[in-house]
PDB file of C-alpha atoms in Angstrom:
ATOM      1  CA  MET A   1       0.000   0.000   0.000  1.00 97.00           C
ATOM      2  CA  LYS A   2       1.340   3.428  -0.981  1.00 99.00           C
ATOM      3  CA  LEU A   3       0.821   6.037   1.726  1.00 99.00           C
ATOM      4  CA  LEU A   4       1.566   9.612   2.657  1.00 98.00           C
ATOM      5  CA  PHE A   5       2.552  10.467   6.218  1.00 98.00           C
ATOM      6  CA  SER A   6       1.241  13.652   7.791  1.00 97.00           C
ATOM      7  CA  SER A   7       1.856  14.991  11.280  1.00 94.00           C
ATOM      8  CA  GLN A   8       0.460  18.453  11.950  1.00 85.00           C
ATOM      9  CA  THR A   9       3.129  20.438  13.777  1.00 81.00           C
ATOM     10  CA  TYR A  10       3.551  23.868  15.260  1.00 77.00           C
ATOM     11  CA  GLY A  11       7.106  24.586  16.191  1.00 74.00           C
ATOM     12  CA  PRO A  12       9.594  22.311  17.995  1.00 81.00           C
ATOM     13  CA  LEU A  13       8.842  18.578  17.955  1.00 84.00           C
ATOM     14  CA  ASP A  14       8.839  16.361  21.032  1.00 89.00           C
ATOM     15  CA  PRO A  15      11.648  13.796  20.707  1.00 93.00           C
ATOM     16  CA  GLN A  16       9.612  11.025  22.361  1.00 94.00           C
ATOM     17  CA  ALA A  17       6.751  11.436  19.894  1.00 95.00           C
ATOM     18  CA  VAL A  18       9.104  11.688  16.912  1.00 95.00           C
ATOM     19  CA  ARG A  19      10.973   8.512  17.884  1.00 97.00           C
ATOM     20  CA  SER A  20       7.745   6.565  18.252  1.00 98.00           C
ATOM     21  CA  GLN A  21       6.354   7.806  14.946  1.00 98.00           C
ATOM     22  CA  ARG A  22       9.522   7.009  13.010  1.00 97.00           C
ATOM     23  CA  ALA A  23       9.635   3.541  14.543  1.00 99.00           C
ATOM     24  CA  ALA A  24       6.011   2.966  13.486  1.00 99.00           C
ATOM     25  CA  ILE A  25       6.803   4.210   9.964  1.00 99.00           C
ATOM     26  CA  MET A  26       9.685   1.748   9.647  1.00 99.00           C
ATOM     27  CA  HIS A  27       7.635  -1.108  11.126  1.00 99.00           C
ATOM     28  CA  ALA A  28       4.884  -0.534   8.560  1.00 99.00           C
ATOM     29  CA  ALA A  29       7.399  -0.570   5.718  1.00 99.00           C
ATOM     30  CA  LYS A  30       9.009  -3.783   6.939  1.00 98.00           C
ATOM     31  CA  HIS A  31       5.991  -5.744   8.179  1.00 98.00           C
ATOM     32  CA  ALA A  32       2.875  -4.348   6.474  1.00 98.00           C
ATOM     33  CA  GLY A  33       4.055  -3.749   2.928  1.00 98.00           C
ATOM     34  CA  VAL A  34       3.681   0.024   3.166  1.00 99.00           C
ATOM     35  CA  VAL A  35       5.551   2.055   0.567  1.00 99.00           C
ATOM     36  CA  TRP A  36       5.904   5.623   1.761  1.00 98.00           C
ATOM     37  CA  MET A  37       5.225   8.212  -0.939  1.00 97.00           C
ATOM     38  CA  GLY A  38       6.461  11.066   1.202  1.00 96.00           C
ATOM     39  CA  ASP A  39       6.105  13.078   4.385  1.00 94.00           C
ATOM     40  CA  CYS A  40       3.800  16.031   3.769  1.00 91.00           C
ATOM     41  CA  SER A  41       3.580  17.238   7.365  1.00 90.00           C
ATOM     42  CA  PRO A  42       2.549  20.914   7.401  1.00 84.00           C
ATOM     43  CA  ASP A  43       4.158  23.226   9.956  1.00 83.00           C
ATOM     44  CA  ARG A  44       2.817  26.292  11.758  1.00 82.00           C
ATOM     45  CA  GLN A  45      -0.635  26.227  10.179  1.00 86.00           C
ATOM     46  CA  ALA A  46      -4.100  26.036  11.686  1.00 87.00           C
ATOM     47  CA  PHE A  47      -5.305  22.451  11.995  1.00 88.00           C
ATOM     48  CA  ALA A  48      -7.998  22.667   9.320  1.00 94.00           C
ATOM     49  CA  VAL A  49      -5.654  24.406   6.866  1.00 95.00           C
ATOM     50  CA  ALA A  50      -2.877  21.892   7.510  1.00 94.00           C
ATOM     51  CA  ARG A  51      -5.113  18.857   7.154  1.00 96.00           C
ATOM     52  CA  ASN A  52      -6.686  20.211   3.970  1.00 97.00           C
ATOM     53  CA  ARG A  53      -3.242  20.672   2.421  1.00 96.00           C
ATOM     54  CA  THR A  54      -2.463  17.035   3.160  1.00 97.00           C
ATOM     55  CA  ALA A  55      -5.786  15.815   1.757  1.00 98.00           C
ATOM     56  CA  ASP A  56      -5.285  17.884  -1.392  1.00 98.00           C
ATOM     57  CA  ALA A  57      -1.803  16.432  -1.878  1.00 97.00           C
ATOM     58  CA  ALA A  58      -3.131  12.893  -1.472  1.00 98.00           C
ATOM     59  CA  VAL A  59      -6.029  13.145  -3.930  1.00 98.00           C
ATOM     60  CA  ASN A  60      -3.768  14.736  -6.540  1.00 97.00           C
ATOM     61  CA  MET A  61      -1.082  12.063  -6.235  1.00 97.00           C
ATOM     62  CA  GLU A  62      -2.171   9.367  -8.661  1.00 94.00           C
ATOM     63  CA  GLU A  63      -0.483   6.418  -6.969  1.00 97.00           C
ATOM     64  CA  CYS A  64      -1.278   7.413  -3.383  1.00 98.00           C
ATOM     65  CA  GLU A  65      -3.664   4.942  -1.733  1.00 99.00           C
ATOM     66  CA  GLY A  66      -4.050   6.568   1.655  1.00 99.00           C
ATOM     67  CA  VAL A  67      -2.800   8.861   4.393  1.00 99.00           C
ATOM     68  CA  PHE A  68      -1.620   8.077   7.876  1.00 99.00           C
ATOM     69  CA  TRP A  69      -2.421  11.076  10.059  1.00 98.00           C
ATOM     70  CA  CYS A  70      -0.987  11.745  13.488  1.00 96.00           C
ATOM     71  CA  ASP A  71      -0.421  14.702  15.753  1.00 94.00           C
ATOM     72  CA  SER A  72       3.030  15.832  16.782  1.00 93.00           C
ATOM     73  CA  ASP A  73       2.272  15.198  20.481  1.00 94.00           C
ATOM     74  CA  VAL A  74       1.025  11.611  20.060  1.00 97.00           C
ATOM     75  CA  VAL A  75       3.224   8.654  21.037  1.00 98.00           C
ATOM     76  CA  LEU A  76       2.499   5.679  18.765  1.00 99.00           C
ATOM     77  CA  PRO A  77       2.859   1.965  19.498  1.00 99.00           C
ATOM     78  CA  VAL A  78       5.470   0.559  17.137  1.00 99.00           C
ATOM     79  CA  ASP A  79       2.855  -1.493  15.248  1.00 99.00           C
ATOM     80  CA  ALA A  80       0.205   1.257  15.119  1.00 99.00           C
ATOM     81  CA  ILE A  81       0.358   1.973  11.390  1.00 99.00           C
ATOM     82  CA  SER A  82       0.798  -1.693  10.496  1.00 99.00           C
ATOM     83  CA  ARG A  83      -2.342  -2.620  12.409  1.00 99.00           C
ATOM     84  CA  LEU A  84      -4.500   0.161  11.023  1.00 99.00           C
ATOM     85  CA  VAL A  85      -3.701  -0.593   7.388  1.00 99.00           C
ATOM     86  CA  SER A  86      -4.019  -4.360   7.881  1.00 98.00           C
ATOM     87  CA  HIS A  87      -7.800  -4.095   8.300  1.00 99.00           C
ATOM     88  CA  GLN A  88      -8.246  -2.951   4.697  1.00 98.00           C
ATOM     89  CA  LYS A  89     -10.875  -0.375   5.674  1.00 99.00           C
ATOM     90  CA  ASP A  90     -11.258   3.165   4.390  1.00 99.00           C
ATOM     91  CA  PHE A  91     -11.052   4.695   7.872  1.00 99.00           C
ATOM     92  CA  VAL A  92      -9.448   3.219  10.986  1.00 99.00           C
ATOM     93  CA  THR A  93      -8.255   4.998  14.110  1.00 99.00           C
ATOM     94  CA  GLY A  94      -6.326   4.087  17.212  1.00 99.00           C
ATOM     95  CA  ILE A  95      -7.218   5.446  20.651  1.00 98.00           C
ATOM     96  CA  TYR A  96      -5.617   8.334  22.474  1.00 98.00           C
ATOM     97  CA  PHE A  97      -6.845  10.396  25.395  1.00 97.00           C
ATOM     98  CA  GLN A  98      -7.365  14.035  26.314  1.00 96.00           C
ATOM     99  CA  ARG A  99      -4.306  15.490  27.978  1.00 94.00           C
ATOM    100  CA  GLU A 100      -6.299  17.262  30.675  1.00 93.00           C
ATOM    101  CA  PRO A 101      -8.726  15.664  33.149  1.00 93.00           C
ATOM    102  CA  PRO A 102     -11.124  13.932  32.751  1.00 94.00           C
ATOM    103  CA  HIS A 103      -8.920  12.361  30.019  1.00 95.00           C
ATOM    104  CA  TRP A 104     -11.769  11.160  27.806  1.00 96.00           C
ATOM    105  CA  PRO A 105     -10.776   8.795  24.980  1.00 97.00           C
ATOM    106  CA  LEU A 106     -11.069  10.632  21.682  1.00 98.00           C
ATOM    107  CA  ILE A 107     -13.461   8.156  20.061  1.00 98.00           C
ATOM    108  CA  ALA A 108     -17.199   8.689  19.971  1.00 98.00           C
ATOM    109  CA  THR A 109     -20.626   7.607  18.827  1.00 98.00           C
ATOM    110  CA  PHE A 110     -23.137  10.028  17.320  1.00 98.00           C
ATOM    111  CA  ASN A 111     -26.573  10.667  18.803  1.00 96.00           C
ATOM    112  CA  GLU A 112     -28.830  11.422  15.844  1.00 95.00           C
ATOM    113  CA  LYS A 113     -31.641  12.785  18.008  1.00 95.00           C
ATOM    114  CA  ALA A 114     -29.440  15.189  19.959  1.00 95.00           C
ATOM    115  CA  LYS A 115     -27.086  15.816  17.009  1.00 94.00           C
ATOM    116  CA  SER A 116     -24.107  15.423  19.300  1.00 96.00           C
ATOM    117  CA  PHE A 117     -21.181  13.091  19.856  1.00 97.00           C
ATOM    118  CA  ASN A 118     -20.803  10.924  22.961  1.00 96.00           C
ATOM    119  CA  TRP A 119     -17.409   9.731  24.144  1.00 96.00           C
ATOM    120  CA  LEU A 120     -16.987   5.964  24.269  1.00 95.00           C
ATOM    121  CA  VAL A 121     -15.666   4.982  27.687  1.00 93.00           C
ATOM    122  CA  GLN A 122     -15.667   1.197  27.233  1.00 90.00           C
ATOM    123  CA  TRP A 123     -14.851  -0.997  24.260  1.00 93.00           C
ATOM    124  CA  PRO A 124     -14.058  -4.621  23.395  1.00 92.00           C
ATOM    125  CA  GLU A 125     -10.429  -5.458  24.039  1.00 92.00           C
ATOM    126  CA  ASN A 126      -8.051  -5.729  21.094  1.00 95.00           C
ATOM    127  CA  ALA A 127     -10.830  -5.634  18.487  1.00 96.00           C
ATOM    128  CA  LEU A 128     -11.990  -3.757  15.404  1.00 97.00           C
ATOM    129  CA  ALA A 129     -15.160  -1.898  16.371  1.00 97.00           C
ATOM    130  CA  PRO A 130     -17.450   0.638  14.645  1.00 98.00           C
ATOM    131  CA  ILE A 131     -17.462   4.263  15.782  1.00 98.00           C
ATOM    132  CA  ASP A 132     -18.892   7.541  14.498  1.00 98.00           C
ATOM    133  CA  GLY A 133     -16.148  10.038  15.252  1.00 98.00           C
ATOM    134  CA  CYS A 134     -12.642  10.531  16.593  1.00 99.00           C
ATOM    135  CA  GLY A 135      -9.743  12.889  16.892  1.00 98.00           C
ATOM    136  CA  PHE A 136      -7.121  12.673  14.143  1.00 98.00           C
ATOM    137  CA  GLY A 137      -4.121  11.916  16.329  1.00 97.00           C
ATOM    138  CA  CYS A 138      -3.697   8.366  14.953  1.00 99.00           C
ATOM    139  CA  VAL A 139      -5.831   7.723  11.861  1.00 99.00           C
ATOM    140  CA  PHE A 140      -5.588   5.953   8.520  1.00 99.00           C
ATOM    141  CA  THR A 141      -7.830   7.164   5.694  1.00 99.00           C
ATOM    142  CA  SER A 142      -7.922   5.784   2.176  1.00 99.00           C
ATOM    143  CA  THR A 143      -7.513   8.143  -0.746  1.00 99.00           C
ATOM    144  CA  ARG A 144     -10.760   6.663  -2.060  1.00 99.00           C
ATOM    145  CA  LEU A 145     -12.565   8.147   0.937  1.00 99.00           C
ATOM    146  CA  LEU A 146     -10.897  11.536   0.481  1.00 99.00           C
ATOM    147  CA  ARG A 147     -11.894  11.604  -3.188  1.00 98.00           C
ATOM    148  CA  ALA A 148     -15.490  10.764  -2.262  1.00 98.00           C
ATOM    149  CA  LEU A 149     -15.779  13.934  -0.160  1.00 98.00           C
ATOM    150  CA  ALA A 150     -15.937  17.472  -1.476  1.00 96.00           C
ATOM    151  CA  PRO A 151     -13.260  19.910  -0.304  1.00 97.00           C
ATOM    152  CA  PRO A 152     -12.682  21.471   2.081  1.00 98.00           C
ATOM    153  CA  TRP A 153     -12.377  18.136   3.845  1.00 98.00           C
ATOM    154  CA  PHE A 154     -11.722  19.717   7.234  1.00 98.00           C
ATOM    155  CA  GLU A 155     -13.538  22.763   8.571  1.00 97.00           C
ATOM    156  CA  TYR A 156     -14.949  24.073  11.802  1.00 94.00           C
ATOM    157  CA  LYS A 157     -18.742  24.007  11.875  1.00 92.00           C
ATOM    158  CA  GLN A 158     -20.799  22.604  14.737  1.00 93.00           C
ATOM    159  CA  PHE A 159     -17.824  20.404  15.606  1.00 96.00           C
ATOM    160  CA  SER A 160     -14.044  20.629  15.373  1.00 96.00           C
ATOM    161  CA  GLU A 161     -12.430  20.021  12.002  1.00 96.00           C
ATOM    162  CA  ASP A 162     -11.703  16.340  12.646  1.00 97.00           C
ATOM    163  CA  PHE A 163     -15.193  15.489  13.895  1.00 98.00           C
ATOM    164  CA  THR A 164     -16.708  17.436  10.988  1.00 98.00           C
ATOM    165  CA  PHE A 165     -14.709  15.198   8.641  1.00 98.00           C
ATOM    166  CA  CYS A 166     -16.078  12.153  10.451  1.00 99.00           C
ATOM    167  CA  ARG A 167     -19.667  13.343  10.053  1.00 98.00           C
ATOM    168  CA  ASN A 168     -19.137  14.022   6.359  1.00 98.00           C
ATOM    169  CA  ALA A 169     -17.609  10.578   5.852  1.00 99.00           C
ATOM    170  CA  ALA A 170     -20.503   8.891   7.631  1.00 98.00           C
ATOM    171  CA  GLU A 171     -23.058  10.864   5.630  1.00 97.00           C
ATOM    172  CA  ALA A 172     -21.266   9.746   2.451  1.00 98.00           C
ATOM    173  CA  GLY A 173     -21.866   6.140   3.494  1.00 98.00           C
ATOM    174  CA  TYR A 174     -18.482   5.253   4.976  1.00 99.00           C
ATOM    175  CA  GLN A 175     -18.203   3.303   8.221  1.00 99.00           C
ATOM    176  CA  LEU A 176     -15.520   4.477  10.639  1.00 99.00           C
ATOM    177  CA  TRP A 177     -13.616   1.919  12.701  1.00 99.00           C
ATOM    178  CA  VAL A 178     -11.362   1.823  15.749  1.00 98.00           C
ATOM    179  CA  ASP A 179      -8.677  -0.760  16.440  1.00 98.00           C
ATOM    180  CA  THR A 180      -8.890  -0.929  20.229  1.00 97.00           C
ATOM    181  CA  GLY A 181      -5.500  -2.618  20.410  1.00 97.00           C
ATOM    182  CA  VAL A 182      -3.774   0.553  19.196  1.00 98.00           C
ATOM    183  CA  LEU A 183      -3.483   2.547  22.431  1.00 98.00           C
ATOM    184  CA  CYS A 184      -1.442   5.726  22.086  1.00 98.00           C
ATOM    185  CA  GLY A 185       0.059   8.215  24.489  1.00 98.00           C
ATOM    186  CA  HIS A 186      -0.776  11.930  24.422  1.00 97.00           C
ATOM    187  CA  LEU A 187       2.097  14.096  25.567  1.00 94.00           C
ATOM    188  CA  PRO A 188       1.889  16.800  28.140  1.00 81.00           C
ATOM    189  CA  ASP A 189       5.017  17.458  30.169  1.00 69.00           C
ATOM    190  CA  PRO A 190       6.715  15.256  31.294  1.00 77.00           C
ATOM    191  CA  GLU A 191       4.759  11.985  30.805  1.00 87.00           C
ATOM    192  CA  PRO A 192       2.140  10.995  28.212  1.00 95.00           C
ATOM    193  CA  VAL A 193      -1.495  10.447  29.121  1.00 97.00           C
ATOM    194  CA  THR A 194      -2.287   6.780  28.444  1.00 97.00           C
ATOM    195  CA  PHE A 195      -5.060   4.222  28.839  1.00 96.00           C
ATOM    196  CA  ASP A 196      -3.787   3.603  32.373  1.00 94.00           C
ATOM    197  CA  THR A 197      -4.193   7.313  33.118  1.00 95.00           C
ATOM    198  CA  PHE A 198      -7.817   7.128  31.994  1.00 94.00           C
ATOM    199  CA  LYS A 199      -8.563   3.936  33.933  1.00 92.00           C
ATOM    200  CA  ASN A 200      -7.018   5.337  37.098  1.00 92.00           C
ATOM    201  CA  ALA A 201      -9.118   8.493  36.725  1.00 92.00           C
ATOM    202  CA  HIS A 202     -12.341   6.532  36.125  1.00 91.00           C
ATOM    203  CA  PRO A 203     -12.422   3.249  38.058  1.00 88.00           C
ATOM    204  CA  GLU A 204     -16.223   3.373  37.908  1.00 85.00           C
ATOM    205  CA  PHE A 205     -16.172   2.478  34.217  1.00 83.00           C
ATOM    206  CA  TYR A 206     -14.104  -0.654  34.809  1.00 71.00           C
ATOM    207  CA  ALA A 207     -15.667  -1.967  38.020  1.00 61.00           C
ATOM    208  CA  ARG A 208     -18.946  -3.145  36.503  1.00 50.00           C
ATOM    209  CA  GLY A 209     -17.865  -4.911  33.331  1.00 48.00           C
ATOM    210  CA  GLU A 210     -19.612  -3.984  30.103  1.00 47.00           C
ATOM    211  CA  GLY A 211     -22.182  -1.264  29.649  1.00 41.00           C
ATOM    212  CA  GLY A 212     -20.551   1.840  31.056  1.00 44.00           C
ATOM    213  CA  PRO A 213     -22.151   5.221  30.360  1.00 44.00           C
ATOM    214  CA  HIS A 214     -21.551   7.535  27.445  1.00 46.00           C
ATOM    215  CA  VAL A 215     -20.588  11.117  28.135  1.00 46.00           C
ATOM    216  CA  SER A 216     -21.783  13.927  25.867  1.00 43.00           C
ATOM    217  CA  VAL A 217     -19.133  15.963  24.067  1.00 39.00           C
TER     218      VAL A 217
END
C-alpha cells in the first residue's frame, strides 16, 4: 500500500513522539508492505488548513492509496500503522486520550436525536469496532474516501475540524472503525497520558464490566 505520512506540527517537535512515529513508519514498511510516498507534514498552520493541504496532496497524487495522520504530540505503538492498514478499511483509528482531566478517549458515537457526539468509555479489548467520530491523532484514511468527499475536507462548523470530517464521511456512506489494540500516548510534560491514566481516573467504568455510560461531548 502506498501512503503519505502527515503529522500536523507547530514549532519544535517532542523527541519522544518523533521517535515513536519514526519507529512505526519503519515497522509498517518492513511488516505491512507500506511504501511511503512522502512526508507532507505541514508546519505552523491552523489544523484545518494543515489537514486540507495534506488531503489535497493525497487526492492529486495518482499512486497514493491513503494517508496516515498523526499529531506531533502523540506517542504511537510501534505497530500502530501496520495494524491500522491491515484491516483494509477506508477509515481506521487508534485510541488516544485528552491530555487534561477527565482524560476522555477521543473516540465517539453520534446521537442522531441530539445531534451530538458521545465519548466511548468502554470498548471490546483488542478488536476492530465501529465508531462515528474521533480525533485525528492516529488515523488511517484511504484516498478513495478523500476523493469521495468534497473539499474542504476539514472545517470548523458545529464540531471541530476532525469530527466534521467524520460526520461528512458517515453521511457519504463510509463506516468508521477503531482498532482498540492501538493505544497511544498523548504528551503533556513530562509523561504521556495513556489508557492507564484514563482507567485510574475513572475506576467506575471498569468496576462493573460492560455497559458503562456515554458522556456527551
